[in-house]
């Protein structure tokens, strides 16, 4: 037992040293339910409408800056909101087109700021989004993806500390895999041209100089798909950049039509500094569903 504990202690020391030296990047494989920053998907195209709920979990009044980025992460639309303690605000994203928001899918990044407009740690933000498809009469939504600023050892920085490379940066959300356990036969869904089924890929990197922002990122995924009868599709690779909205047939080929099935996504590279999320949505008439794809996790059993 002593030898085992000694080995484990040595492993932990080596791991901590590697993290501090920058050889290992602290990451989240799955998002938190709240944090210093929350991330929302939105769709600002004319045939869609999105509502974002932004909640301040703390007892203190907080000023929250929200950056709305389009698909290629060009210049964002910046909006600031003041929230009293434990209050929430609902944002109509479509209404922001009148203020210059591009009519396309995108990502909103919400973070608490101080009086100087600098990002600060708060552990105060949570929320959710709802995207309605006006062409199908359906909608889907999910919780905002939360994350916190951490130091080189992966420890969250103190509340009200400035977020930056010298103090602590936002922990990337970077699963190495994603699981779409099941989808309906695409031929029975509304046409992909009107959003009958959507695979939504989000990839970006944080920037901190001279002010906080985000730039487009990229992930190449290996896809292992299988029909509901157990017959597999040929393995394929799909590369997504920035905010990519596509559909099952565009990713797997026309042969996907005619059967329900499922897909496992495996990232080909670690992508240091990258945050990535994958959502899926589908609508059967006015009945719609959508969610953030979970990490693929297999736990060995004693009888395997």
Coordinates of C-alpha atoms in Angstrom, one line a residue:
X1 CA 0.0 0.0 0.0
X2 CA 2.8 2.4 0.9
X3 CA 4.5 1.7 -2.4
X4 CA 1.2 2.3 -4.3
X5 CA 0.7 5.6 -2.5
X6 CA 4.2 6.6 -3.2
X7 CA 3.8 6.0 -6.9
X8 CA 0.5 7.9 -7.0
X9 CA 2.1 10.8 -5.2
X10 CA 5.0 10.9 -7.7
X11 CA 2.5 10.8 -10.6
X12 CA 0.6 13.7 -9.1
X13 CA 3.7 15.8 -8.5
X14 CA 4.9 15.2 -12.1
X15 CA 1.4 16.1 -13.4
X16 CA 1.3 19.3 -11.4
X17 CA 4.8 20.2 -12.6
X18 CA 3.9 19.6 -16.2
X19 CA 0.7 21.7 -15.8
X20 CA 2.7 24.6 -14.2
X21 CA 5.3 24.4 -17.0
X22 CA 2.6 24.7 -19.7
X23 CA 3.1 21.1 -20.9
X24 CA -0.4 20.2 -20.0
X25 CA -3.3 22.6 -20.5
X26 CA -6.1 22.6 -17.9
X27 CA -9.3 21.9 -19.8
X28 CA -13.0 21.1 -19.2
X29 CA -14.2 18.1 -21.1
X30 CA -17.8 19.0 -20.3
X31 CA -19.1 22.5 -19.5
X32 CA -20.1 23.6 -16.0
X33 CA -23.6 24.8 -15.3
X34 CA -22.3 28.3 -14.2
X35 CA -19.0 30.2 -14.1
X36 CA -17.1 33.3 -14.9
X37 CA -18.3 33.1 -18.5
X38 CA -21.3 31.5 -20.2
X39 CA -21.4 30.5 -23.8
X40 CA -24.6 30.5 -25.9
X41 CA -25.4 29.3 -29.4
X42 CA -27.9 31.6 -31.4
X43 CA -29.4 31.7 -34.8
X44 CA -30.1 35.2 -36.1
X45 CA -31.2 34.2 -39.6
X46 CA -34.6 35.7 -40.7
X47 CA -36.4 32.4 -40.4
X48 CA -35.2 31.7 -36.8
X49 CA -35.5 33.5 -33.5
X50 CA -33.4 33.1 -30.4
X51 CA -33.9 34.1 -26.8
X52 CA -31.0 34.1 -24.3
X53 CA -31.5 34.1 -20.6
X54 CA -28.7 35.7 -18.6
X55 CA -28.8 35.1 -14.8
X56 CA -26.7 36.7 -12.0
X57 CA -26.4 34.0 -9.3
X58 CA -24.6 36.3 -6.9
X59 CA -26.0 38.7 -4.3
X60 CA -24.1 41.6 -5.8
X61 CA -25.0 43.8 -8.8
X62 CA -22.9 42.9 -11.8
X63 CA -22.2 44.4 -15.2
X64 CA -22.1 41.8 -17.8
X65 CA -20.6 42.3 -21.3
X66 CA -21.9 40.0 -24.0
X67 CA -20.0 39.6 -27.3
X68 CA -22.1 38.3 -30.2
X69 CA -20.0 36.7 -32.9
X70 CA -21.0 35.5 -36.3
X71 CA -19.9 32.3 -38.0
X72 CA -16.3 33.4 -38.8
X73 CA -15.7 35.3 -35.5
X74 CA -15.2 38.7 -37.2
X75 CA -15.8 41.9 -35.3
X76 CA -18.4 41.2 -32.6
X77 CA -21.5 43.2 -31.6
X78 CA -20.8 44.2 -28.0
X79 CA -23.7 44.8 -25.5
X80 CA -23.5 45.4 -21.7
X81 CA -26.2 44.8 -19.2
X82 CA -26.4 45.6 -15.5
X83 CA -28.1 42.8 -13.4
X84 CA -29.0 43.3 -9.7
X85 CA -28.2 40.4 -7.4
X86 CA -30.0 37.1 -8.2
X87 CA -31.9 38.6 -11.2
X88 CA -32.1 37.6 -14.8
X89 CA -32.5 39.2 -18.2
X90 CA -33.9 37.8 -21.4
X91 CA -32.3 39.0 -24.6
X92 CA -34.0 38.8 -28.0
X93 CA -31.1 38.1 -30.3
X94 CA -33.1 38.7 -33.5
X95 CA -33.8 42.2 -32.4
X96 CA -30.1 42.9 -32.5
X97 CA -30.0 42.7 -36.3
X98 CA -31.2 46.3 -36.2
X99 CA -28.0 47.2 -34.4
X100 CA -25.7 45.4 -36.9
X101 CA -25.7 41.8 -35.8
X102 CA -25.2 39.6 -39.0
X103 CA -28.3 37.5 -40.0
X104 CA -26.5 34.2 -39.4
X105 CA -25.8 31.6 -36.7
X106 CA -23.3 32.5 -34.1
X107 CA -22.1 32.5 -30.5
X108 CA -22.6 34.8 -27.6
X109 CA -19.9 35.0 -24.9
X110 CA -21.1 36.7 -21.6
X111 CA -18.6 37.7 -18.9
X112 CA -18.8 40.0 -15.8
X113 CA -16.6 43.2 -16.2
X114 CA -15.4 45.8 -13.8
X115 CA -15.8 49.6 -14.1
X116 CA -12.8 49.8 -16.5
X117 CA -14.5 47.2 -18.7
X118 CA -12.0 44.4 -17.9
X119 CA -13.1 40.9 -17.5
X120 CA -13.2 39.7 -13.9
X121 CA -13.9 36.4 -12.2
X122 CA -17.3 36.2 -10.6
X123 CA -18.6 32.6 -10.5
X124 CA -21.9 34.3 -10.9
X125 CA -23.2 33.6 -14.4
X126 CA -25.7 31.0 -15.7
X127 CA -28.3 30.9 -18.4
X128 CA -29.9 29.1 -21.2
X129 CA -31.0 29.7 -24.8
X130 CA -33.9 28.8 -27.0
X131 CA -33.8 28.7 -30.8
X132 CA -37.1 28.7 -32.6
X133 CA -37.4 27.6 -36.3
X134 CA -40.2 29.6 -37.8
X135 CA -40.3 27.5 -40.9
X136 CA -40.9 24.2 -39.1
X137 CA -42.8 25.7 -36.1
X138 CA -40.4 23.8 -33.7
X139 CA -37.7 24.9 -31.3
X140 CA -34.9 23.6 -29.2
X141 CA -32.7 24.9 -26.4
X142 CA -30.0 24.0 -23.9
X143 CA -28.2 25.4 -20.9
X144 CA -25.5 27.9 -21.5
X145 CA -22.0 26.3 -21.3
X146 CA -20.2 27.7 -18.2
X147 CA -16.5 27.9 -17.5
X148 CA -14.1 29.6 -15.1
X149 CA -10.8 31.4 -15.2
X150 CA -8.0 29.3 -13.8
X151 CA -4.3 29.8 -13.1
X152 CA -1.5 27.6 -14.5
X153 CA -2.3 24.9 -11.9
X154 CA -5.9 24.7 -13.0
X155 CA -7.1 26.4 -9.8
X156 CA -9.9 29.0 -10.2
X157 CA -8.7 32.5 -9.6
X158 CA -10.2 34.7 -6.8
X159 CA -13.5 36.5 -7.2
X160 CA -13.1 40.0 -8.8
X161 CA -9.6 39.2 -10.1
X162 CA -8.9 40.4 -13.6
X163 CA -9.0 37.6 -16.2
X164 CA -5.9 37.7 -18.3
X165 CA -2.7 35.8 -19.2
X166 CA -0.8 37.2 -16.2
X167 CA -3.5 36.2 -13.7
X168 CA -5.6 33.4 -15.1
X169 CA -7.4 32.5 -18.3
X170 CA -10.7 31.0 -19.1
X171 CA -10.5 27.2 -19.1
X172 CA -11.2 25.8 -22.6
X173 CA -14.1 23.4 -23.0
X174 CA -12.6 20.7 -25.2
X175 CA -14.1 17.2 -25.3
X176 CA -12.1 14.7 -27.2
X177 CA -15.3 13.0 -28.4
X178 CA -19.1 13.5 -28.7
X179 CA -22.0 11.1 -28.8
X180 CA -25.2 11.4 -30.8
X181 CA -26.8 8.3 -29.4
X182 CA -29.8 8.4 -31.7
X183 CA -31.4 10.4 -34.5
X184 CA -34.7 9.8 -36.4
X185 CA -34.6 8.7 -40.0
X186 CA -33.7 12.0 -41.8
X187 CA -36.2 11.1 -44.6
X188 CA -39.1 11.4 -42.0
X189 CA -37.9 14.8 -40.7
X190 CA -38.4 18.2 -42.2
X191 CA -36.0 18.9 -45.1
X192 CA -32.5 20.0 -44.2
X193 CA -32.9 23.1 -46.3
X194 CA -35.3 24.4 -43.7
X195 CA -33.5 23.0 -40.7
X196 CA -35.2 19.7 -40.3
X197 CA -32.0 18.3 -38.8
X198 CA -28.9 20.3 -37.8
X199 CA -25.4 19.4 -36.7
X200 CA -24.0 22.6 -35.1
X201 CA -20.2 22.8 -34.5
X202 CA -18.6 25.6 -32.5
X203 CA -14.9 26.2 -32.5
X204 CA -13.0 29.2 -31.2
X205 CA -10.0 30.4 -29.3
X206 CA -9.8 33.1 -26.7
X207 CA -7.6 36.2 -27.1
X208 CA -6.6 38.6 -24.3
X209 CA -4.6 41.4 -25.9
X210 CA -5.3 44.3 -26.0
X211 CA -8.8 43.3 -24.8
X212 CA -10.7 40.0 -24.5
X213 CA -12.1 38.5 -27.7
X214 CA -12.3 35.3 -29.7
X215 CA -11.1 34.0 -33.0
X216 CA -12.3 31.2 -35.2
X217 CA -10.9 27.7 -34.5
X218 CA -11.1 24.4 -36.3
X219 CA -11.6 20.7 -35.4
X220 CA -11.4 17.6 -37.6
X221 CA -13.7 14.9 -36.4
X222 CA -13.6 11.2 -37.2
X223 CA -17.2 9.9 -37.5
X224 CA -18.3 6.4 -36.7
X225 CA -22.0 6.1 -37.6
X226 CA -24.3 3.1 -37.4
X227 CA -27.9 2.6 -38.5
X228 CA -30.5 1.4 -36.1
X229 CA -30.3 -2.1 -37.5
X230 CA -26.6 -2.3 -36.4
X231 CA -25.1 -1.9 -39.9
X232 CA -22.3 0.6 -39.9
X233 CA -21.7 3.4 -42.4
X234 CA -18.2 3.9 -43.9
X235 CA -16.1 5.9 -41.5
X236 CA -15.7 9.5 -42.5
X237 CA -14.0 12.7 -41.5
X238 CA -15.6 16.1 -41.1
X239 CA -13.8 19.4 -40.5
X240 CA -15.7 22.3 -38.8
X241 CA -14.5 25.9 -38.6
X242 CA -15.9 28.7 -36.4
X243 CA -19.7 28.1 -36.2
X244 CA -20.7 25.5 -38.8
X245 CA -24.3 24.5 -39.2
X246 CA -24.8 21.5 -41.4
X247 CA -27.0 18.3 -41.5
X248 CA -26.7 14.5 -41.3
X249 CA -26.7 13.8 -45.1
X250 CA -24.1 16.5 -45.7
X251 CA -21.7 14.9 -43.2
X252 CA -22.4 11.2 -43.7
X253 CA -23.7 11.1 -47.3
X254 CA -27.1 10.5 -48.8
X255 CA -27.1 6.9 -47.6
X256 CA -28.1 8.1 -44.1
X257 CA -31.6 8.7 -45.4
X258 CA -33.9 5.7 -44.8
X259 CA -33.0 4.7 -41.3
X260 CA -32.5 6.0 -37.8
X261 CA -29.0 5.7 -36.3
X262 CA -26.3 7.2 -34.2
X263 CA -22.9 8.7 -34.5
X264 CA -19.7 8.8 -32.4
X265 CA -17.4 11.8 -33.0
X266 CA -13.7 11.5 -32.2
X267 CA -11.5 14.6 -32.4
X268 CA -8.3 14.0 -34.5
X269 CA -6.1 16.5 -32.6
X270 CA -6.0 18.0 -29.1
X271 CA -6.2 21.6 -30.4
X272 CA -4.5 23.5 -27.6
X273 CA -6.3 26.7 -26.6
X274 CA -9.4 25.6 -28.5
X275 CA -13.0 25.6 -27.1
X276 CA -15.4 23.3 -29.0
X277 CA -19.0 22.3 -28.7
X278 CA -21.3 20.1 -30.8
X279 CA -25.1 20.4 -30.8
X280 CA -27.8 18.4 -32.6
X281 CA -31.4 19.4 -33.4
X282 CA -34.1 17.7 -35.4
X283 CA -37.8 18.3 -36.0
X284 CA -40.6 15.9 -36.9
X285 CA -43.4 18.3 -37.9
X286 CA -43.7 20.8 -35.1
X287 CA -42.1 18.4 -32.6
X288 CA -38.5 19.4 -32.1
X289 CA -35.6 18.5 -29.9
X290 CA -32.0 19.6 -29.6
X291 CA -29.1 19.4 -27.1
X292 CA -25.4 19.6 -26.5
X293 CA -23.8 16.3 -27.4
X294 CA -22.3 14.6 -24.4
X295 CA -18.8 13.2 -24.1
X296 CA -18.3 9.6 -25.1
X297 CA -17.5 7.8 -21.9
X298 CA -17.2 4.0 -21.5
X299 CA -16.7 2.5 -18.0
X300 CA -15.4 -1.0 -17.9
X301 CA -17.6 -3.6 -16.2
X302 CA -16.4 -6.6 -14.2
X303 CA -18.1 -9.0 -16.7
X304 CA -16.4 -7.5 -19.8

